[in-house]
Coordinates of C-alpha atoms in Angstrom, one line a residue:
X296 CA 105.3 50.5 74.3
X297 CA 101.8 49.3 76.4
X298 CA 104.0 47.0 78.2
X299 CA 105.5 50.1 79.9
X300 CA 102.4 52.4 79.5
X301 CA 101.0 50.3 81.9
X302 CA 103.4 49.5 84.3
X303 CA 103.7 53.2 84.8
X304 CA 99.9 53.7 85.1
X305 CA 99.7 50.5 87.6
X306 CA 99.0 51.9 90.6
X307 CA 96.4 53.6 89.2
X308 CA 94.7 51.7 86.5
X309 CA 92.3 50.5 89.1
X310 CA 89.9 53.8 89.5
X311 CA 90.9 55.3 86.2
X312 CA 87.6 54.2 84.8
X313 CA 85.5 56.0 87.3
X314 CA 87.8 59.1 87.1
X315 CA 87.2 59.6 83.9
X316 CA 83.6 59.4 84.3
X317 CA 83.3 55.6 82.6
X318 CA 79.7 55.0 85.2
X319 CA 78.9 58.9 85.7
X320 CA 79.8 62.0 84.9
X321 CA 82.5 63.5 87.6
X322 CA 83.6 67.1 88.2
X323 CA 86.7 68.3 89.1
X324 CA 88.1 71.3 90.8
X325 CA 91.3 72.1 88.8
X326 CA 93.7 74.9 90.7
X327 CA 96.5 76.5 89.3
X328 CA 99.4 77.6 91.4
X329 CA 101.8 80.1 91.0
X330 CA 105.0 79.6 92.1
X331 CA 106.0 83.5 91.9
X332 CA 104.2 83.6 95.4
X333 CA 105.4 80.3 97.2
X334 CA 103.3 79.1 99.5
X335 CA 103.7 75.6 101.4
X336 CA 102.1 73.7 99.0
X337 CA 104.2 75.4 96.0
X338 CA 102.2 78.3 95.1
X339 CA 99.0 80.7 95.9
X340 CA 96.0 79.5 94.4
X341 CA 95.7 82.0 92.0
X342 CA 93.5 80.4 89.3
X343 CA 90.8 77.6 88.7
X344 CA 89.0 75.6 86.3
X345 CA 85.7 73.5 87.3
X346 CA 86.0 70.4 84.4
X347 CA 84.1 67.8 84.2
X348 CA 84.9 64.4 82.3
X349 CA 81.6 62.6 80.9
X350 CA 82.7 58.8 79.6
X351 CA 86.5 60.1 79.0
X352 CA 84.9 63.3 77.4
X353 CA 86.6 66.4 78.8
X354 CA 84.4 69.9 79.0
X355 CA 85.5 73.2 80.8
X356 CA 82.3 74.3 83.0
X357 CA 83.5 77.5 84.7
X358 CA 86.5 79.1 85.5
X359 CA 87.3 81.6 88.3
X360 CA 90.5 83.8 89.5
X361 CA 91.1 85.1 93.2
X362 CA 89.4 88.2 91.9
X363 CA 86.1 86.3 92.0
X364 CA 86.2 85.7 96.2
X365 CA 84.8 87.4 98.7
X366 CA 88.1 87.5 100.4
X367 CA 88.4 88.6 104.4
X368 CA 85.5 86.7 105.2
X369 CA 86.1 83.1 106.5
X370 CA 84.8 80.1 105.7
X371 CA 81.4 78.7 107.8
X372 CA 81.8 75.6 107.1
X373 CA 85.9 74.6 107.7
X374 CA 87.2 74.2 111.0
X375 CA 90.8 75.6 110.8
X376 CA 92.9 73.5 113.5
X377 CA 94.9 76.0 116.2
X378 CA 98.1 74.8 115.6
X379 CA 97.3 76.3 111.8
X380 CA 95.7 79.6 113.2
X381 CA 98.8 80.2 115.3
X382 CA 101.1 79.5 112.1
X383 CA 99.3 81.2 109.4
X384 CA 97.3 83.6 110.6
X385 CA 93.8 84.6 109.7
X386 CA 94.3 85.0 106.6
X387 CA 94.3 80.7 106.1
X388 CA 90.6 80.3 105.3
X389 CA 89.7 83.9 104.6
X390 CA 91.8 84.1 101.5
X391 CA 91.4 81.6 99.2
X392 CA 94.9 82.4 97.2
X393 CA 96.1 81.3 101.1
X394 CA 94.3 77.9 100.9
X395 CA 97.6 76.6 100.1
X396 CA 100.0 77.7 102.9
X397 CA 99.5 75.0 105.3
X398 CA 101.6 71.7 103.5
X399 CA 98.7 69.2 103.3
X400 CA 96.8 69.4 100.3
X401 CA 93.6 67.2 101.6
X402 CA 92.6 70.5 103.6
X403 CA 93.8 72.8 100.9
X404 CA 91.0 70.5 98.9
X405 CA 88.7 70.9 101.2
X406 CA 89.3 74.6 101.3
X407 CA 88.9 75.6 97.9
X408 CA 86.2 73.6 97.1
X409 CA 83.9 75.7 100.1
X410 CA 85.3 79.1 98.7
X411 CA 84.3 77.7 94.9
X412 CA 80.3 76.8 96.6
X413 CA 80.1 79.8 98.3
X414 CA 81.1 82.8 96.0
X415 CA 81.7 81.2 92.3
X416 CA 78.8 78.9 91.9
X417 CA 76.3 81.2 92.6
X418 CA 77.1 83.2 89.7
X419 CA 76.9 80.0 87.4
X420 CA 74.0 78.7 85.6
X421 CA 71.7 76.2 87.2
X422 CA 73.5 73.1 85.6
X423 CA 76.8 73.7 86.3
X424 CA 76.4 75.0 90.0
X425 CA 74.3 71.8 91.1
X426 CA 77.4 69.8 90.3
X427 CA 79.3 68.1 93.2
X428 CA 82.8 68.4 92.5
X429 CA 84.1 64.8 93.2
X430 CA 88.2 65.8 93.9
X431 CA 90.4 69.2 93.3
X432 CA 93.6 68.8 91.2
X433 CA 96.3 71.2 91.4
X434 CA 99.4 72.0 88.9
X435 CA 101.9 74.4 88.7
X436 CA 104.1 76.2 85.7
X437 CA 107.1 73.7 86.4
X438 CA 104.5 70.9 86.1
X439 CA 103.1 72.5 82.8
X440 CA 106.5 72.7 81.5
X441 CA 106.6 68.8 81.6
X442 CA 103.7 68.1 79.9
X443 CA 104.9 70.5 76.9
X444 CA 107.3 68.1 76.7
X445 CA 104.3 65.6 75.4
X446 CA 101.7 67.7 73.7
X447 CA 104.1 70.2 71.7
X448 CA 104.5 73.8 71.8
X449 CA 101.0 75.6 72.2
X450 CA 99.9 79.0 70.6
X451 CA 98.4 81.3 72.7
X452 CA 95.7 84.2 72.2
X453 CA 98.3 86.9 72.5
X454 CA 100.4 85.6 69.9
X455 CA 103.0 83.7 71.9
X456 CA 104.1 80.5 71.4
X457 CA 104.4 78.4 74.7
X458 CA 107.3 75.3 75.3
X459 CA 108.2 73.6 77.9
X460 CA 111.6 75.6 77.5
X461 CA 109.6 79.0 78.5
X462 CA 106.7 78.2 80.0
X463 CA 107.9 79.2 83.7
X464 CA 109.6 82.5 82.4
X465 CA 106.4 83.6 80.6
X466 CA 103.8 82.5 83.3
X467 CA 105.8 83.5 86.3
X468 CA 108.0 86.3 85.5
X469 CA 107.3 88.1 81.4
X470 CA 102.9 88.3 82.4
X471 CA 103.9 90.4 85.6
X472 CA 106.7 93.0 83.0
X473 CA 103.4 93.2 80.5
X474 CA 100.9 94.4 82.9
X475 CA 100.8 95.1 86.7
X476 CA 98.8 92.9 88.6
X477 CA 97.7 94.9 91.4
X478 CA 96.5 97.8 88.9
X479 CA 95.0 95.7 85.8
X480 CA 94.0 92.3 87.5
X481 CA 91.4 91.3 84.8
X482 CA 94.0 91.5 82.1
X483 CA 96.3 89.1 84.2
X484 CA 93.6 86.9 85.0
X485 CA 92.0 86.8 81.3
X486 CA 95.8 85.7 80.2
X487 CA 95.2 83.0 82.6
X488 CA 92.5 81.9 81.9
X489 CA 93.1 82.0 78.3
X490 CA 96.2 80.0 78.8
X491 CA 94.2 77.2 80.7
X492 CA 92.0 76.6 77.8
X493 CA 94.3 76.7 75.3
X494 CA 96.4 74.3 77.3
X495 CA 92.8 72.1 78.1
X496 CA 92.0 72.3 74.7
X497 CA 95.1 70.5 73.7
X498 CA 95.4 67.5 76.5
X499 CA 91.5 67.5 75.6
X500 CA 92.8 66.6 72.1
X501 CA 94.9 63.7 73.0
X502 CA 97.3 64.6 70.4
X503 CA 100.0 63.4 71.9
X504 CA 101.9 60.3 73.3
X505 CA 100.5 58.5 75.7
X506 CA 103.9 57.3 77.3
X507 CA 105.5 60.7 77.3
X508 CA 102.4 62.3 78.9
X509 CA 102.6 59.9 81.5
X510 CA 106.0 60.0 81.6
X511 CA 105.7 64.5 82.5
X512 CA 102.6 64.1 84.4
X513 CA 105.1 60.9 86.8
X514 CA 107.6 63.7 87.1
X515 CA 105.6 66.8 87.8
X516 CA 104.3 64.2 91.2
X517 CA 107.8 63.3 91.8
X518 CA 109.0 67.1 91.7
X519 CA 105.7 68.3 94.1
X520 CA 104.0 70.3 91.0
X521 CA 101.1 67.9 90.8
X522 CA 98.1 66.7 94.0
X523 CA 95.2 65.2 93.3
X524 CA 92.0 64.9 96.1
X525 CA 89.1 62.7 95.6
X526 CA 86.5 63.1 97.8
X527 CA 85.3 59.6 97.4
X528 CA 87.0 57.2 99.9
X529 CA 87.2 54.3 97.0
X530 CA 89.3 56.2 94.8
X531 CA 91.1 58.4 97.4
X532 CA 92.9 55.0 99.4
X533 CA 94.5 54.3 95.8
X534 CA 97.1 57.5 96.7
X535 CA 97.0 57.4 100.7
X536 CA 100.7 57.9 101.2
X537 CA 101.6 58.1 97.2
X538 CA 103.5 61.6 97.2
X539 CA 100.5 63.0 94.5
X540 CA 98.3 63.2 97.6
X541 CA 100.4 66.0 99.1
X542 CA 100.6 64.7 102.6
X543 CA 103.4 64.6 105.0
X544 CA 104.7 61.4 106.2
X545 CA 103.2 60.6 109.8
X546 CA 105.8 58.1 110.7
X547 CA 109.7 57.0 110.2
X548 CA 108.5 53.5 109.2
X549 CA 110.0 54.1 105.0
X550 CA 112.5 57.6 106.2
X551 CA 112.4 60.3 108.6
X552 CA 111.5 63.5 106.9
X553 CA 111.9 67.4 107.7
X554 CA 109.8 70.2 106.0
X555 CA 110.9 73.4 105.0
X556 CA 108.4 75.4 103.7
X557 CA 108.3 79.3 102.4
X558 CA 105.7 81.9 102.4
X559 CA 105.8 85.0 100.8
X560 CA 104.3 87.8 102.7
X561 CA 105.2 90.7 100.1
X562 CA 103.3 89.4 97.3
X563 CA 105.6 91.1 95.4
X564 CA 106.3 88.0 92.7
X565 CA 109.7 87.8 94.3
X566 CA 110.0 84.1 94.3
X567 CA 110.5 83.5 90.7
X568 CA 114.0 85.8 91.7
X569 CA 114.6 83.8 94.9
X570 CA 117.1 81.6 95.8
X571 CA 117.5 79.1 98.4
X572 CA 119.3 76.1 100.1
X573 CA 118.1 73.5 102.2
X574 CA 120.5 71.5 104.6
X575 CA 119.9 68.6 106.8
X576 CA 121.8 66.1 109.0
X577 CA 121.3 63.9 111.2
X578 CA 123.7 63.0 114.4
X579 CA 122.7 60.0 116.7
X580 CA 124.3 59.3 119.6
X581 CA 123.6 56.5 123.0
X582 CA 120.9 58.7 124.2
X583 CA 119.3 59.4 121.2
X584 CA 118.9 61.3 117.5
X585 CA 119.0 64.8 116.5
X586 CA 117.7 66.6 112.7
X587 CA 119.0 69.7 112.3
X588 CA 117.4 71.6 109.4
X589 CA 118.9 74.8 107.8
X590 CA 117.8 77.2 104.8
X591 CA 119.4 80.2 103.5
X592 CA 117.6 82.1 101.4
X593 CA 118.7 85.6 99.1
X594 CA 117.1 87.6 96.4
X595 CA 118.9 87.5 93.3
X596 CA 117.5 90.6 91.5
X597 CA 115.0 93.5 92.4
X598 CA 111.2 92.7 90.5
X599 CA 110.1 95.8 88.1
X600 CA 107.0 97.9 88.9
X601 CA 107.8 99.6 91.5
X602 CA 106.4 99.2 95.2
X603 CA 103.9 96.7 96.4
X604 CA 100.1 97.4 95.9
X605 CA 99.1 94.0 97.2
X606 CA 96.1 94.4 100.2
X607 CA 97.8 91.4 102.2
X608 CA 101.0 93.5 102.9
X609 CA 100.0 96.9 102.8
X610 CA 101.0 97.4 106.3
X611 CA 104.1 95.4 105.5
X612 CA 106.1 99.0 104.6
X613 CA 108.0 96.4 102.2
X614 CA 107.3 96.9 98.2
X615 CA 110.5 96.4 96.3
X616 CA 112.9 97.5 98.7
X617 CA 113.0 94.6 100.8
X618 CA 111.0 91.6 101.3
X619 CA 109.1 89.6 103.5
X620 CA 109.2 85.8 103.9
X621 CA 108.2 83.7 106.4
X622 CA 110.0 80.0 106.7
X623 CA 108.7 77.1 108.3
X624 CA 110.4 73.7 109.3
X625 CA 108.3 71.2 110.4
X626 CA 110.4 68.8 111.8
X627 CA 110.6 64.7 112.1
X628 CA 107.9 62.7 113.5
X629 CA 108.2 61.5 117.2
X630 CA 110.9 64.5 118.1
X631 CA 110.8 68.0 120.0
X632 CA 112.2 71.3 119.4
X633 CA 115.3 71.7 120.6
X634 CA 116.6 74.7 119.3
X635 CA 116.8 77.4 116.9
X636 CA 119.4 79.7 115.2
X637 CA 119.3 83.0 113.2
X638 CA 121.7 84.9 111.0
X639 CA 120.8 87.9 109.2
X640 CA 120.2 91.4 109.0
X641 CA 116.4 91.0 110.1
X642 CA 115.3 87.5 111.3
X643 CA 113.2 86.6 114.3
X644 CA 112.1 83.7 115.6
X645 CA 107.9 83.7 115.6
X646 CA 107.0 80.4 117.4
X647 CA 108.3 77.7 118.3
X648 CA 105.5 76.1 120.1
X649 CA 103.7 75.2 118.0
X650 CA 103.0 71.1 116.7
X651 CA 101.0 71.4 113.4
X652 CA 100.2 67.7 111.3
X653 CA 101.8 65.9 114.7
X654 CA 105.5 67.1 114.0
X655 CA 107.1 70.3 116.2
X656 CA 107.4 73.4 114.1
X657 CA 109.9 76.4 113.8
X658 CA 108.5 79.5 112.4
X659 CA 110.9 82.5 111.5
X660 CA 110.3 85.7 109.6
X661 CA 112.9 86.7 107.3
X662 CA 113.0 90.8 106.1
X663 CA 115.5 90.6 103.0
X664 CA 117.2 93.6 100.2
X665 CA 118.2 92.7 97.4
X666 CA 121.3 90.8 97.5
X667 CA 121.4 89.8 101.1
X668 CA 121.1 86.1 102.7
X669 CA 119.3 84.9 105.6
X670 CA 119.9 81.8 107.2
X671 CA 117.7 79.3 109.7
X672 CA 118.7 76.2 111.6
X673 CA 116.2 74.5 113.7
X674 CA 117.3 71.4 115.4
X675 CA 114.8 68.3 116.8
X676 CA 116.0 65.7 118.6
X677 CA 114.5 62.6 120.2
X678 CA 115.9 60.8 123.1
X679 CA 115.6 56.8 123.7
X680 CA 114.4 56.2 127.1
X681 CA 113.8 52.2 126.6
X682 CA 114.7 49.7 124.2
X683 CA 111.2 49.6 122.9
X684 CA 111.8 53.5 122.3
X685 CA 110.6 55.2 118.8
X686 CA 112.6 54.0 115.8
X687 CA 114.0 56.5 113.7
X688 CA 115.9 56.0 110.3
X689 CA 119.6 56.4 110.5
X690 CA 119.0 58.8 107.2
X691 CA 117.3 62.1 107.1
X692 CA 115.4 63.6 104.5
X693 CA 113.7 66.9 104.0
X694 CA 110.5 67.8 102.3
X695 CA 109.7 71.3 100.4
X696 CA 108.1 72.1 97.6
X697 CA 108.3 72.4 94.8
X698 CA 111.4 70.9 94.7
X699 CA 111.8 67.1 94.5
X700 CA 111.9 65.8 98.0
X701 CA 115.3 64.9 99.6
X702 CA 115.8 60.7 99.9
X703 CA 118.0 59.9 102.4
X704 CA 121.7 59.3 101.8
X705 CA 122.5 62.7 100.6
X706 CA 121.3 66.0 100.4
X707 CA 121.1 67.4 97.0
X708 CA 118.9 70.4 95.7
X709 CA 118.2 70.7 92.0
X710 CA 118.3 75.1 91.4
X711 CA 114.8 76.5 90.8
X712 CA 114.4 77.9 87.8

C-alpha cells in the first residue's frame, strides 16, 4: 500500500514538506466553485476559505462569500489583458464571482487573492490579515463528491447527511429549492460556509485512507474540479503544464487541443439542468489542417423560483423563461479562424477577432427556452507554407471544464450530472 501511495504522490512529494508548512507556516486561499453558474474555469467563485497549515496542522482563519465584495469596482492592482476585456466584459475583475471566466487559473489566482486584500482582510483581526497567502486552491461539488468517496459520509448543521452519491444534487440544485438566493443570501452563504467546515473539519481529521484520498483528490485534477496556484516559483514549476495548474496547452508538442468554454449570463442556476455536447475533428489535407469544434447545448427542465433577481442580468429581460449563455471556443495553437456556424432560434456570433492566451477565439451568445437546442461550429485551420512549417498532431482534442478533457483518438463525453 505505500508502494503505491507514493508512486501516486511522486510528482509531488518534492514540495509537500513546505506545503504543508514543515519550515513555516503557509496560508492558502481555498475557493469554492459552483458549477450551477459555469463559468470557464467550471464555476463562479462563490465561496472561500483563508487556511493556513502550521507543521501539517490545518486551522480555518476566515471565510468570506461574494456577499462580502465590493463588487462593480475594479481591481487597482491587476492589469486585465484586451483580448480578455473584449471577451468578458467588464465585469472580469470587478466581480469577483467572475474571476473565473477566463480559462487560466494562474490569473484567476491572482484575481482573487487582490479582491480577498482589498475588501475581506480589512475586516479581519490584525493576525490573520497580515498573512501573505502563499497559493489559491480551488474545488468544486463534483470534486467534493470524490473525496466523500475517502472520508465517509459527513453530517451537516441542518441535519443532512452528505455522500458522495448526493453531494452535487444537494450543493447545486436542493440549497437553491430551500431558500432563494437572490432574496435570502446570508442563509445560502451560512449553508456554505457551514458545509466547508464541516467538510475541513473532517480532512483536518485525517480519518480516512490515505490511498483513497489520493486516489479522489487524482481524479477530481483529471476531471478539471481541482487547481492549485502557488505564488512561490519553487513550488509552482513542480505543476507548470500538470493539468492541476489549470493552464491551456501553448503548443502541439504532446496534442493539439480546442477549448470550449460556457458562461452563464442568467445567473439563474440553470447549469446544474443543462445539457451539452462537444464535437471535434480534425481534416488535414496537402496544404494544411483544419479543427472544427461544435457544441450543442439545451435546457432539460425549467429552475423553480420564479424570474431572475440576479444584478448581473437584470437588463437581460431573461428570468426563467429563457436563458442566456455565452460559448467560447478557443481554438488550436498556431491556427486562424476560419469560420463560424450557427443554428438556433437565437444565436449570434459576438467576436471573432479576438486571440486570447495566443489561440484565435469564437465567441457566440446563445438565448435558450426550455427544451430547445443551440448549436456552434467554429472551424481553425492552419496552412503549411514550407517544410519547416508548424507541426500539428494528426489527433485533435478539446478542453472544457469540468469535464475530463478529450485525448485524442476519439471524442467521448462522460454526461454531467
Amino acid at each position: 500500500m505505500v508502494n503505491q501511495v507514493m508512486q501516486m504522490a511522486a510528482p509531488a512529494i518534492g514540495v509537500v514538506p513546505d506545503l504543508l508548512g514543515a519550515d513555516e507556516p503557509r496560508t492558502y486561499l481555498l475557493v469554492f466553485m459552483n458549477n450551477a453558474e459555469s463559468v470557464g474555469l467550471g464555476g463562479s467563485a462563490a465561496s472561500q476559505t483563508l487556511v493556513t497549515v502550521d507543521g501539517g496542522a490545518f486551522e480555518i482563519a476566515a471565510q468570506g462569500s461574494s456577499g462580502d465584495y465590493l463588487e462593480g469596482t475594479p481591481l487597482e492592482n491587476v492589469d486585465v489583458p484586451e483580448s480578455a476585456e473584449a471577451l468578458y466584459g467588464d465585469f472580469y475583475g470587478s466581480y469577483v464571482n467572475m474571476s473565473s471566466a477566463r480559462p487560466h487559473f494562474p490569473a484567476m489566482a491572482e484575481m482573487v487573492t487582490e479582491f480577498w486584500d482589498r475588501d475581506v482582510a480589512p475586516t479581519l483581526d490584525n493576525a490573520a490579515s497580515s498573512r501573505d497567502i502563499d497559493g489559491v486552491i480551488s474545488i468544486d461539488p463534483i470534486a467534493l463528491g470524490f473525496i466523500l468517496d475517502a472520508t465517509g459520509p459527513i453530517h451537516l448543521a441542518t441535519g443532512d447527511v452528505m455522500t458522495s452519491d448526493n453531494a452535487v444534487d444537494l450543493l447545486l440544485s436542493d440549497v437553491y429549492h430551500r431558500w432563494n438566493a437572490y432574496l435570502e443570501p446570508e442563509i445560502v452563504d451560512g449553508f456554505f460556509a457551514s458545509v466547508a467546515t464541516e467538510v475541513f473539519d473532517k480532512i483536518a481529521s485525517a480519518d480516512f485512507n490515505l490511498q483513497a484520498m489520493l486516489s479522489s483528490v487524482t481524479r477530481g485534477i483529471d476531471n478539471g474540479s481541482i487547481y492549485f496556484h502557488s505564488f512561490h516559483d519553487e513550488v509552482q514549476q513542480h505543476i507548470d503544464g500538470e493539468k492541476v495548474s489549470g493552464v491551456l496547452p501553448t503548443s502541439n508538442e504532446v496534442e493539439s487541443t480546442v477549448g470550449v468554454f460556457f458562461r452563464d449570463e442568467s445567473a439563474s442556476k440553470i447549469d446544474y439542468y443543462m445539457k451539452s455536447n462537444i464535437d471535434v475533428n480534425q481534416t488535414c489535407s496537402a496544404s494544411g489542417s483544419e479543427f472544427r469544434g461544435r457544441h450543442d447545448t439545451a435546457p432539460r427542465h425549467r429552475p423553480r423560483g420564479g424570474g431572475c433577481t440576479a444584478r448581473l442580468c437584470q437588463e437581460c429581460d431573461v428570468g426563467s423563461s429563457q436563458f442566456r449563455t455565452a460559448v467560447y471556443v478557443y481554438g488550436v495553437p498556431g491556427t486562424t479562424l476560419e469560420s463560424v456556424q450557427m443554428d438556433g432560434r437565437e444565436v449570434r456570433l459576438v467576436r471573432d477577432d479576438v486571440v486570447d492566451l495566443d489561440r484565435p477565439v469564437a465567441y457566440f451568445e446563445t438565448y435558450l427556452q426550455p427544451g430547445e437546442i443551440a448549436k456552434v461550429t467554429a472551424t481553425f485551420s492552419v496552412r503549411v507554407t514550407s517544410v519547416r512549417g508548424p507541426a500539428i498532431d494528426a489527433d485533435g482534442a478539446a478542453d472544457h471544464r469540468p469535464r475530463e478533457r478529450l485525448r485524442p483518438g476519439g471524442v467521448t463525453l462522460p454526461s454531467r450530472t
